[in-house]
């Protein structure tokens, strides 16, 4: 079985959890014999034919243009990074590719949707997507460009199913389905409601809606997300499947404690954006520090709320007890995890949330919001409403006062998350692939 | 008689390294040795050495009629010794002429007066001892960090044996109709007050090379004529004091040599001394030159010489500055209780006012000046490094 997969993020092209989730999922699917042609927002017109598990790390690439491809093959790269630079993947997601002419987008693409075979419903979804994929923002332009380029991959590659991740790639997926008539799976890692911590951008809702409606199957990363897409997007439950994310630790991870601070250390690790509830973390810190002035709170990561929270922590006079790490790379994340006792992620809305699992793997006691998908897969973590800062503060106070309980919870959590494996998730996805493909073949009578 | 009173502030802080969260607890060096050494050597070459040489020459040339005063912080002298000892030697040479007054202040150029009176007294005593040790000089004039002054300061300084004069900013809102050209008394008439004549001081310190300034270029002739005009208002024969106070780094550093600042300074004394009713004096001499009943001035609120507001806002305006300084003084107190001399030294290096100046956020009017002096990208970064330094120090303590 071969999948055409569009994704916006994949290591080393990382900006968040989406990259890590795709990586884990793809790797496990490859190990189960699924073949994947992966298309990413690269500068050059390349795709990644992934056939074996190790391909997820080595990233073999093929240029659509045969002349460039032969040049590429002859070229010797001493490192993977050198090769990726040639293809045009940078680890800074803002510099994917140069903006090309996209004025033709609407006129050229619209032709596909004017033929006699187009149903009214199909036409409406296409209209919904194209009329909302508009705007002068850098991101909108990039998505437009990605969609325009997606067409050639859809037309020139051969595959059985199309699998796309999050709204950025939904227009590409829709186009691919229209061109190839193959079934489309859209994977929801986060909706605009989650990211915005509120209504968010209307255009993105519409694109998300069109993508989900046009898809043959919608995979949600949690029950929480499934509820959200049923209630907010009115998607037919029959087409929704839940596959919880998993996570895997790198082989070279070091778990032993190595403190930075002698006092109890409480960690927030994630993007400092409204979705993750960093402001609640700050309010909790203020309450806890009144009772336990020797505690230290670390806000690790970057994001658009960092400055505001920095100023507010000063306003609240949290002294040198509320510290900011700035951007941390992989190894630095590990060091900050090894230095912490309690992890807290008070997300306002979290479709899944891999970061708490990672913290738990280090034996850190986790406090997660009830409004997060990850709460569905772990038991040995405190689950509290993100807005209930008093209860979160009380919980932390209790854990500080009873370090043996904190340690026990951490150890149990560690055992629990070590059992969550991508293989299990990939099994479910593979089963959905098979069922969908069987359905499709039955309907088309094996014509395709 | 109008006496030109020159006082130059000589200061270099210990700038902090970019201390990140993960650096905490490793007892790493907190201060940026490389940068501090670089700045000291650069300023020594561009300012301290050539300016000292020039002023020494002028003092010798005018045989006692040209006089100046310095306030040199402890952190500057320490860094002379570390990175540029020849600068300290040249100051000693100036001290030996007898035409130089050294002014007392806090050793660490700190804001201790506002937060911790005991620490303030300690730092003043340390600085006083330093002046005796290095220059054999007993200070009689006091200036607080950045000319910060209010009535309470005069009470404290008066209690310290030997200080007879305090110098501060000639703030309009205090002076109102009065002139900064006279020596005043503090509110309780205990101590002599000298006020900076900020217009003419800033003409040299800030506007000298500003091509947008209508008076550009500033010539010695023009400037001395302005000075001369100031004497016209005085009809009773009272001695006036034109207090030209500025950063020493004005010469060659803020105003580069190419602007002609050294030429200006070279010719200024002879032009002044050509006129019989003009001369030079040092701050401490004003106590017996004031041939009139000195009026007392009250400063209920703190003033300073910084920015347009001339208040404390350059260091203590926003919450980052306040949280940082409050945390620091609390920690300093605990370090003293522990009696760890090594940590006390570090804590005191963190009292230097520059650290809080870097956290100033009003980048619109005066921000340019702050930005020019800051070794960090933004006030937020300065704050983060400083708070991390305090966390590191605290971890070493407990």
mmCIF file of N, CA, C and O in Angstrom, chain B residues 215-282:
data_model
loop_
_atom_site.group_PDB
_atom_site.id
_atom_site.type_symbol
_atom_site.label_atom_id
_atom_site.label_comp_id
_atom_site.label_asym_id
_atom_site.label_seq_id
_atom_site.Cartn_x
_atom_site.Cartn_y
_atom_site.Cartn_z
ATOM 1 N N UNK B 215 23.552 75.974 16.914
ATOM 2 C CA UNK B 215 24.812 76.589 17.316
ATOM 3 C C UNK B 215 26.035 75.839 16.793
ATOM 4 O O UNK B 215 27.162 76.232 17.045
ATOM 5 N N UNK B 216 25.805 74.733 16.098
ATOM 6 C CA UNK B 216 26.921 73.962 15.567
ATOM 7 C C UNK B 216 27.671 74.802 14.524
ATOM 8 O O UNK B 216 27.038 75.443 13.705
ATOM 9 N N UNK B 217 28.970 74.835 14.479
ATOM 10 C CA UNK B 217 29.899 74.173 15.400
ATOM 11 C C UNK B 217 30.169 75.044 16.628
ATOM 12 O O UNK B 217 30.151 76.274 16.531
ATOM 13 N N UNK B 218 30.421 74.379 17.746
ATOM 14 C CA UNK B 218 30.675 75.114 18.982
ATOM 15 C C UNK B 218 32.159 75.491 19.051
ATOM 16 O O UNK B 218 33.020 74.620 19.123
ATOM 17 N N UNK B 219 32.408 76.801 19.002
ATOM 18 C CA UNK B 219 33.811 77.238 19.070
ATOM 19 C C UNK B 219 34.104 77.716 20.487
ATOM 20 O O UNK B 219 33.190 78.042 21.253
ATOM 21 N N UNK B 220 35.381 77.783 20.817
ATOM 22 C CA UNK B 220 35.794 78.250 22.141
ATOM 23 C C UNK B 220 35.328 79.695 22.342
ATOM 24 O O UNK B 220 34.790 80.067 23.377
ATOM 25 N N UNK B 221 35.511 80.506 21.309
ATOM 26 C CA UNK B 221 35.093 81.912 21.362
ATOM 27 C C UNK B 221 33.630 82.059 21.736
ATOM 28 O O UNK B 221 33.264 82.819 22.609
ATOM 29 N N UNK B 222 32.823 81.347 21.001
ATOM 30 C CA UNK B 222 31.392 81.413 21.201
ATOM 31 C C UNK B 222 31.042 80.985 22.624
ATOM 32 O O UNK B 222 30.297 81.664 23.333
ATOM 33 N N UNK B 223 31.615 79.882 23.037
ATOM 34 C CA UNK B 223 31.274 79.331 24.345
ATOM 35 C C UNK B 223 31.719 80.276 25.464
ATOM 36 O O UNK B 223 30.969 80.543 26.403
ATOM 37 N N UNK B 224 32.926 80.812 25.344
ATOM 38 C CA UNK B 224 33.428 81.702 26.404
ATOM 39 C C UNK B 224 32.612 83.002 26.424
ATOM 40 O O UNK B 224 32.384 83.590 27.483
ATOM 41 N N UNK B 225 32.135 83.427 25.271
ATOM 42 C CA UNK B 225 31.259 84.602 25.249
ATOM 43 C C UNK B 225 29.961 84.355 26.019
ATOM 44 O O UNK B 225 29.487 85.214 26.745
ATOM 45 N N UNK B 226 29.414 83.144 25.815
ATOM 46 C CA UNK B 226 28.208 82.795 26.576
ATOM 47 C C UNK B 226 28.506 82.836 28.076
ATOM 48 O O UNK B 226 27.738 83.346 28.869
ATOM 49 N N UNK B 227 29.647 82.271 28.423
ATOM 50 C CA UNK B 227 30.033 82.246 29.841
ATOM 51 C C UNK B 227 30.163 83.675 30.360
ATOM 52 O O UNK B 227 29.662 84.025 31.429
ATOM 53 N N UNK B 228 30.796 84.490 29.575
ATOM 54 C CA UNK B 228 31.013 85.876 29.952
ATOM 55 C C UNK B 228 29.684 86.603 30.203
ATOM 56 O O UNK B 228 29.540 87.378 31.139
ATOM 57 N N UNK B 229 28.726 86.339 29.340
ATOM 58 C CA UNK B 229 27.415 86.973 29.466
ATOM 59 C C UNK B 229 26.744 86.671 30.788
ATOM 60 O O UNK B 229 25.952 87.459 31.289
ATOM 61 N N UNK B 230 27.050 85.497 31.336
ATOM 62 C CA UNK B 230 26.411 85.084 32.588
ATOM 63 C C UNK B 230 26.783 86.030 33.731
ATOM 64 O O UNK B 230 26.052 86.148 34.709
ATOM 65 N N UNK B 231 27.930 86.691 33.591
ATOM 66 C CA UNK B 231 28.373 87.550 34.689
ATOM 67 C C UNK B 231 27.619 88.881 34.703
ATOM 68 O O UNK B 231 27.654 89.612 35.690
ATOM 69 N N UNK B 232 26.906 89.203 33.614
ATOM 70 C CA UNK B 232 26.262 90.519 33.517
ATOM 71 C C UNK B 232 25.150 90.694 34.551
ATOM 72 O O UNK B 232 24.871 91.797 35.002
ATOM 73 N N UNK B 233 24.505 89.549 34.905
ATOM 74 C CA UNK B 233 23.393 89.621 35.850
ATOM 75 C C UNK B 233 23.864 89.929 37.265
ATOM 76 O O UNK B 233 23.098 90.355 38.106
ATOM 77 N N UNK B 234 25.109 89.646 37.559
ATOM 78 C CA UNK B 234 25.611 89.817 38.927
ATOM 79 C C UNK B 234 26.174 91.220 39.110
ATOM 80 O O UNK B 234 27.192 91.556 38.527
ATOM 81 N N UNK B 235 25.478 92.012 39.933
ATOM 82 C CA UNK B 235 25.908 93.407 40.065
ATOM 83 C C UNK B 235 26.422 93.727 41.456
ATOM 84 O O UNK B 235 26.810 94.845 41.745
ATOM 85 N N UNK B 236 26.398 92.732 42.364
ATOM 86 C CA UNK B 236 26.806 93.015 43.738
ATOM 87 C C UNK B 236 28.168 92.429 44.086
ATOM 88 O O UNK B 236 28.529 92.339 45.248
ATOM 89 N N UNK B 237 28.870 91.923 43.060
ATOM 90 C CA UNK B 237 30.202 91.388 43.337
ATOM 91 C C UNK B 237 30.199 90.018 43.982
ATOM 92 O O UNK B 237 31.188 89.590 44.569
ATOM 93 N N UNK B 238 29.079 89.314 43.899
ATOM 94 C CA UNK B 238 29.045 87.964 44.474
ATOM 95 C C UNK B 238 29.780 86.988 43.541
ATOM 96 O O UNK B 238 29.673 87.097 42.312
ATOM 97 N N UNK B 239 30.463 86.054 44.133
ATOM 98 C CA UNK B 239 31.156 85.044 43.321
ATOM 99 C C UNK B 239 30.149 84.064 42.739
ATOM 100 O O UNK B 239 29.281 83.550 43.435
ATOM 101 N N UNK B 240 30.325 83.800 41.445
ATOM 102 C CA UNK B 240 29.433 82.833 40.779
ATOM 103 C C UNK B 240 30.216 81.568 40.456
ATOM 104 O O UNK B 240 31.447 81.610 40.311
ATOM 105 N N UNK B 241 29.481 80.483 40.346
ATOM 106 C CA UNK B 241 30.119 79.197 40.008
ATOM 107 C C UNK B 241 29.393 78.569 38.831
ATOM 108 O O UNK B 241 28.207 78.245 38.934
ATOM 109 N N UNK B 242 30.099 78.455 37.755
ATOM 110 C CA UNK B 242 29.505 77.790 36.590
ATOM 111 C C UNK B 242 29.901 76.319 36.669
ATOM 112 O O UNK B 242 31.055 75.956 36.404
ATOM 113 N N UNK B 243 28.926 75.478 37.053
ATOM 114 C CA UNK B 243 29.231 74.065 37.299
ATOM 115 C C UNK B 243 29.050 73.250 36.030
ATOM 116 O O UNK B 243 27.929 72.969 35.617
ATOM 117 N N UNK B 244 30.156 72.947 35.406
ATOM 118 C CA UNK B 244 30.117 72.130 34.193
ATOM 119 C C UNK B 244 30.449 70.688 34.595
ATOM 120 O O UNK B 244 31.600 70.346 34.833
ATOM 121 N N UNK B 245 29.394 69.911 34.736
ATOM 122 C CA UNK B 245 29.551 68.523 35.178
ATOM 123 C C UNK B 245 29.225 67.598 34.017
ATOM 124 O O UNK B 245 28.189 67.757 33.376
ATOM 125 N N UNK B 246 30.066 66.633 33.802
ATOM 126 C CA UNK B 246 29.784 65.699 32.690
ATOM 127 C C UNK B 246 30.569 64.399 32.837
ATOM 128 O O UNK B 246 31.512 64.323 33.626
ATOM 129 N N UNK B 247 30.134 63.406 32.065
ATOM 130 C CA UNK B 247 30.884 62.156 31.989
ATOM 131 C C UNK B 247 32.252 62.449 31.379
ATOM 132 O O UNK B 247 32.357 63.154 30.373
ATOM 133 N N UNK B 248 33.260 61.847 31.958
ATOM 134 C CA UNK B 248 34.606 62.056 31.424
ATOM 135 C C UNK B 248 34.715 61.476 30.015
ATOM 136 O O UNK B 248 35.466 61.961 29.173
ATOM 137 N N UNK B 249 33.940 60.427 29.786
ATOM 138 C CA UNK B 249 33.986 59.750 28.477
ATOM 139 C C UNK B 249 33.481 60.640 27.342
ATOM 140 O O UNK B 249 33.561 60.274 26.168
ATOM 141 N N UNK B 250 32.951 61.834 27.704
ATOM 142 C CA UNK B 250 32.591 62.823 26.686
ATOM 143 C C UNK B 250 33.776 63.078 25.756
ATOM 144 O O UNK B 250 33.620 63.238 24.544
ATOM 145 N N UNK B 251 34.956 63.082 26.364
ATOM 146 C CA UNK B 251 36.153 63.430 25.581
ATOM 147 C C UNK B 251 36.735 62.207 24.880
ATOM 148 O O UNK B 251 37.320 61.341 25.508
ATOM 149 N N UNK B 252 36.503 62.155 23.588
ATOM 150 C CA UNK B 252 37.099 61.089 22.797
ATOM 151 C C UNK B 252 36.225 59.857 22.636
ATOM 152 O O UNK B 252 36.439 59.051 21.751
ATOM 153 N N UNK B 253 35.221 59.711 23.536
ATOM 154 C CA UNK B 253 34.392 58.503 23.447
ATOM 155 C C UNK B 253 32.983 58.873 22.966
ATOM 156 O O UNK B 253 32.555 58.427 21.910
ATOM 157 N N UNK B 254 32.259 59.673 23.731
ATOM 158 C CA UNK B 254 30.944 60.124 23.255
ATOM 159 C C UNK B 254 31.119 61.143 22.127
ATOM 160 O O UNK B 254 30.385 61.143 21.153
ATOM 161 N N UNK B 255 32.079 62.025 22.301
ATOM 162 C CA UNK B 255 32.446 62.948 21.226
ATOM 163 C C UNK B 255 33.836 62.497 20.749
ATOM 164 O O UNK B 255 34.797 62.610 21.490
ATOM 165 N N UNK B 256 33.878 61.981 19.538
ATOM 166 C CA UNK B 256 35.146 61.455 19.058
ATOM 167 C C UNK B 256 36.176 62.560 18.857
ATOM 168 O O UNK B 256 35.832 63.715 18.671
ATOM 169 N N UNK B 257 37.411 62.145 18.823
ATOM 170 C CA UNK B 257 38.504 63.099 18.614
ATOM 171 C C UNK B 257 38.271 63.908 17.335
ATOM 172 O O UNK B 257 38.532 65.115 17.285
ATOM 173 N N UNK B 258 37.723 63.263 16.305
ATOM 174 C CA UNK B 258 37.504 63.928 15.014
ATOM 175 C C UNK B 258 36.562 65.121 15.124
ATOM 176 O O UNK B 258 36.539 65.995 14.244
ATOM 177 N N UNK B 259 35.734 65.177 16.163
ATOM 178 C CA UNK B 259 34.795 66.295 16.295
ATOM 179 C C UNK B 259 35.501 67.566 16.729
ATOM 180 O O UNK B 259 34.909 68.637 16.722
ATOM 181 N N UNK B 260 36.748 67.436 17.163
ATOM 182 C CA UNK B 260 37.482 68.625 17.613
ATOM 183 C C UNK B 260 37.328 68.892 19.099
ATOM 184 O O UNK B 260 37.704 69.970 19.581
ATOM 185 N N UNK B 261 36.810 67.928 19.832
ATOM 186 C CA UNK B 261 36.557 68.134 21.261
ATOM 187 C C UNK B 261 37.859 68.398 22.030
ATOM 188 O O UNK B 261 37.885 69.190 22.975
ATOM 189 N N UNK B 262 38.936 67.745 21.608
ATOM 190 C CA UNK B 262 40.204 67.944 22.323
ATOM 191 C C UNK B 262 40.763 69.348 22.066
ATOM 192 O O UNK B 262 41.275 69.998 22.966
ATOM 193 N N UNK B 263 40.641 69.811 20.829
ATOM 194 C CA UNK B 263 41.067 71.174 20.505
ATOM 195 C C UNK B 263 40.288 72.182 21.324
ATOM 196 O O UNK B 263 40.822 73.141 21.859
ATOM 197 N N UNK B 264 38.987 71.935 21.388
ATOM 198 C CA UNK B 264 38.113 72.825 22.148
ATOM 199 C C UNK B 264 38.611 72.925 23.588
ATOM 200 O O UNK B 264 38.781 74.012 24.136
ATOM 201 N N UNK B 265 38.860 71.769 24.181
ATOM 202 C CA UNK B 265 39.274 71.727 25.577
ATOM 203 C C UNK B 265 40.663 72.357 25.746
ATOM 204 O O UNK B 265 40.937 72.995 26.758
ATOM 205 N N UNK B 266 41.494 72.184 24.747
ATOM 206 C CA UNK B 266 42.850 72.716 24.855
ATOM 207 C C UNK B 266 42.824 74.253 24.927
ATOM 208 O O UNK B 266 43.544 74.867 25.701
ATOM 209 N N UNK B 267 41.963 74.864 24.127
ATOM 210 C CA UNK B 267 41.954 76.327 24.061
ATOM 211 C C UNK B 267 41.026 76.983 25.058
ATOM 212 O O UNK B 267 41.119 78.188 25.293
ATOM 213 N N UNK B 268 40.115 76.192 25.617
ATOM 214 C CA UNK B 268 39.117 76.768 26.512
ATOM 215 C C UNK B 268 39.743 77.489 27.720
ATOM 216 O O UNK B 268 39.424 78.654 27.981
ATOM 217 N N UNK B 269 40.667 76.850 28.486
ATOM 218 C CA UNK B 269 41.195 77.520 29.682
ATOM 219 C C UNK B 269 41.883 78.846 29.374
ATOM 220 O O UNK B 269 41.643 79.842 30.063
ATOM 221 N N UNK B 270 42.681 78.892 28.329
ATOM 222 C CA UNK B 270 43.411 80.140 28.076
ATOM 223 C C UNK B 270 42.459 81.272 27.712
ATOM 224 O O UNK B 270 42.656 82.420 28.099
ATOM 225 N N UNK B 271 41.384 80.905 27.014
ATOM 226 C CA UNK B 271 40.392 81.912 26.636
ATOM 227 C C UNK B 271 39.666 82.433 27.880
ATOM 228 O O UNK B 271 39.379 83.620 27.989
ATOM 229 N N UNK B 272 39.364 81.517 28.813
ATOM 230 C CA UNK B 272 38.717 81.920 30.062
ATOM 231 C C UNK B 272 39.655 82.810 30.872
ATOM 232 O O UNK B 272 39.267 83.873 31.370
ATOM 233 N N UNK B 273 40.907 82.364 30.971
ATOM 234 C CA UNK B 273 41.850 83.057 31.859
ATOM 235 C C UNK B 273 42.316 84.406 31.304
ATOM 236 O O UNK B 273 42.887 85.212 32.028
ATOM 237 N N UNK B 274 42.028 84.634 30.010
ATOM 238 C CA UNK B 274 42.331 85.938 29.425
ATOM 239 C C UNK B 274 41.473 87.031 30.063
ATOM 240 O O UNK B 274 41.818 88.196 30.024
ATOM 241 N N UNK B 275 40.312 86.615 30.556
ATOM 242 C CA UNK B 275 39.362 87.607 31.090
ATOM 243 C C UNK B 275 39.503 87.661 32.606
ATOM 244 O O UNK B 275 39.371 86.646 33.278
ATOM 245 N N UNK B 276 39.751 88.852 33.122
ATOM 246 C CA UNK B 276 40.093 88.976 34.541
ATOM 247 C C UNK B 276 38.956 88.550 35.486
ATOM 248 O O UNK B 276 39.236 88.134 36.597
ATOM 249 N N UNK B 277 37.700 88.617 35.043
ATOM 250 C CA UNK B 277 36.604 88.289 35.947
ATOM 251 C C UNK B 277 36.171 86.821 35.796
ATOM 252 O O UNK B 277 35.155 86.432 36.293
ATOM 253 N N UNK B 278 36.934 86.064 35.051
ATOM 254 C CA UNK B 278 36.640 84.629 34.920
ATOM 255 C C UNK B 278 37.810 83.816 35.461
ATOM 256 O O UNK B 278 38.965 84.238 35.356
ATOM 257 N N UNK B 279 37.511 82.660 36.024
ATOM 258 C CA UNK B 279 38.565 81.787 36.531
ATOM 259 C C UNK B 279 38.059 80.378 36.721
ATOM 260 O O UNK B 279 36.951 80.035 36.278
ATOM 261 N N UNK B 280 38.875 79.541 37.359
ATOM 262 C CA UNK B 280 38.474 78.162 37.642
ATOM 263 C C UNK B 280 38.519 77.911 39.146
ATOM 264 O O UNK B 280 39.320 78.516 39.865
ATOM 265 N N UNK B 281 37.665 77.009 39.592
ATOM 266 C CA UNK B 281 37.702 76.593 40.999
ATOM 267 C C UNK B 281 37.313 75.130 41.072
ATOM 268 O O UNK B 281 36.713 74.594 40.134
ATOM 269 N N UNK B 282 37.656 74.497 42.170
ATOM 270 C CA UNK B 282 37.187 73.112 42.374
ATOM 271 C C UNK B 282 35.998 73.174 43.329
ATOM 272 O O UNK B 282 35.815 74.171 44.040
#
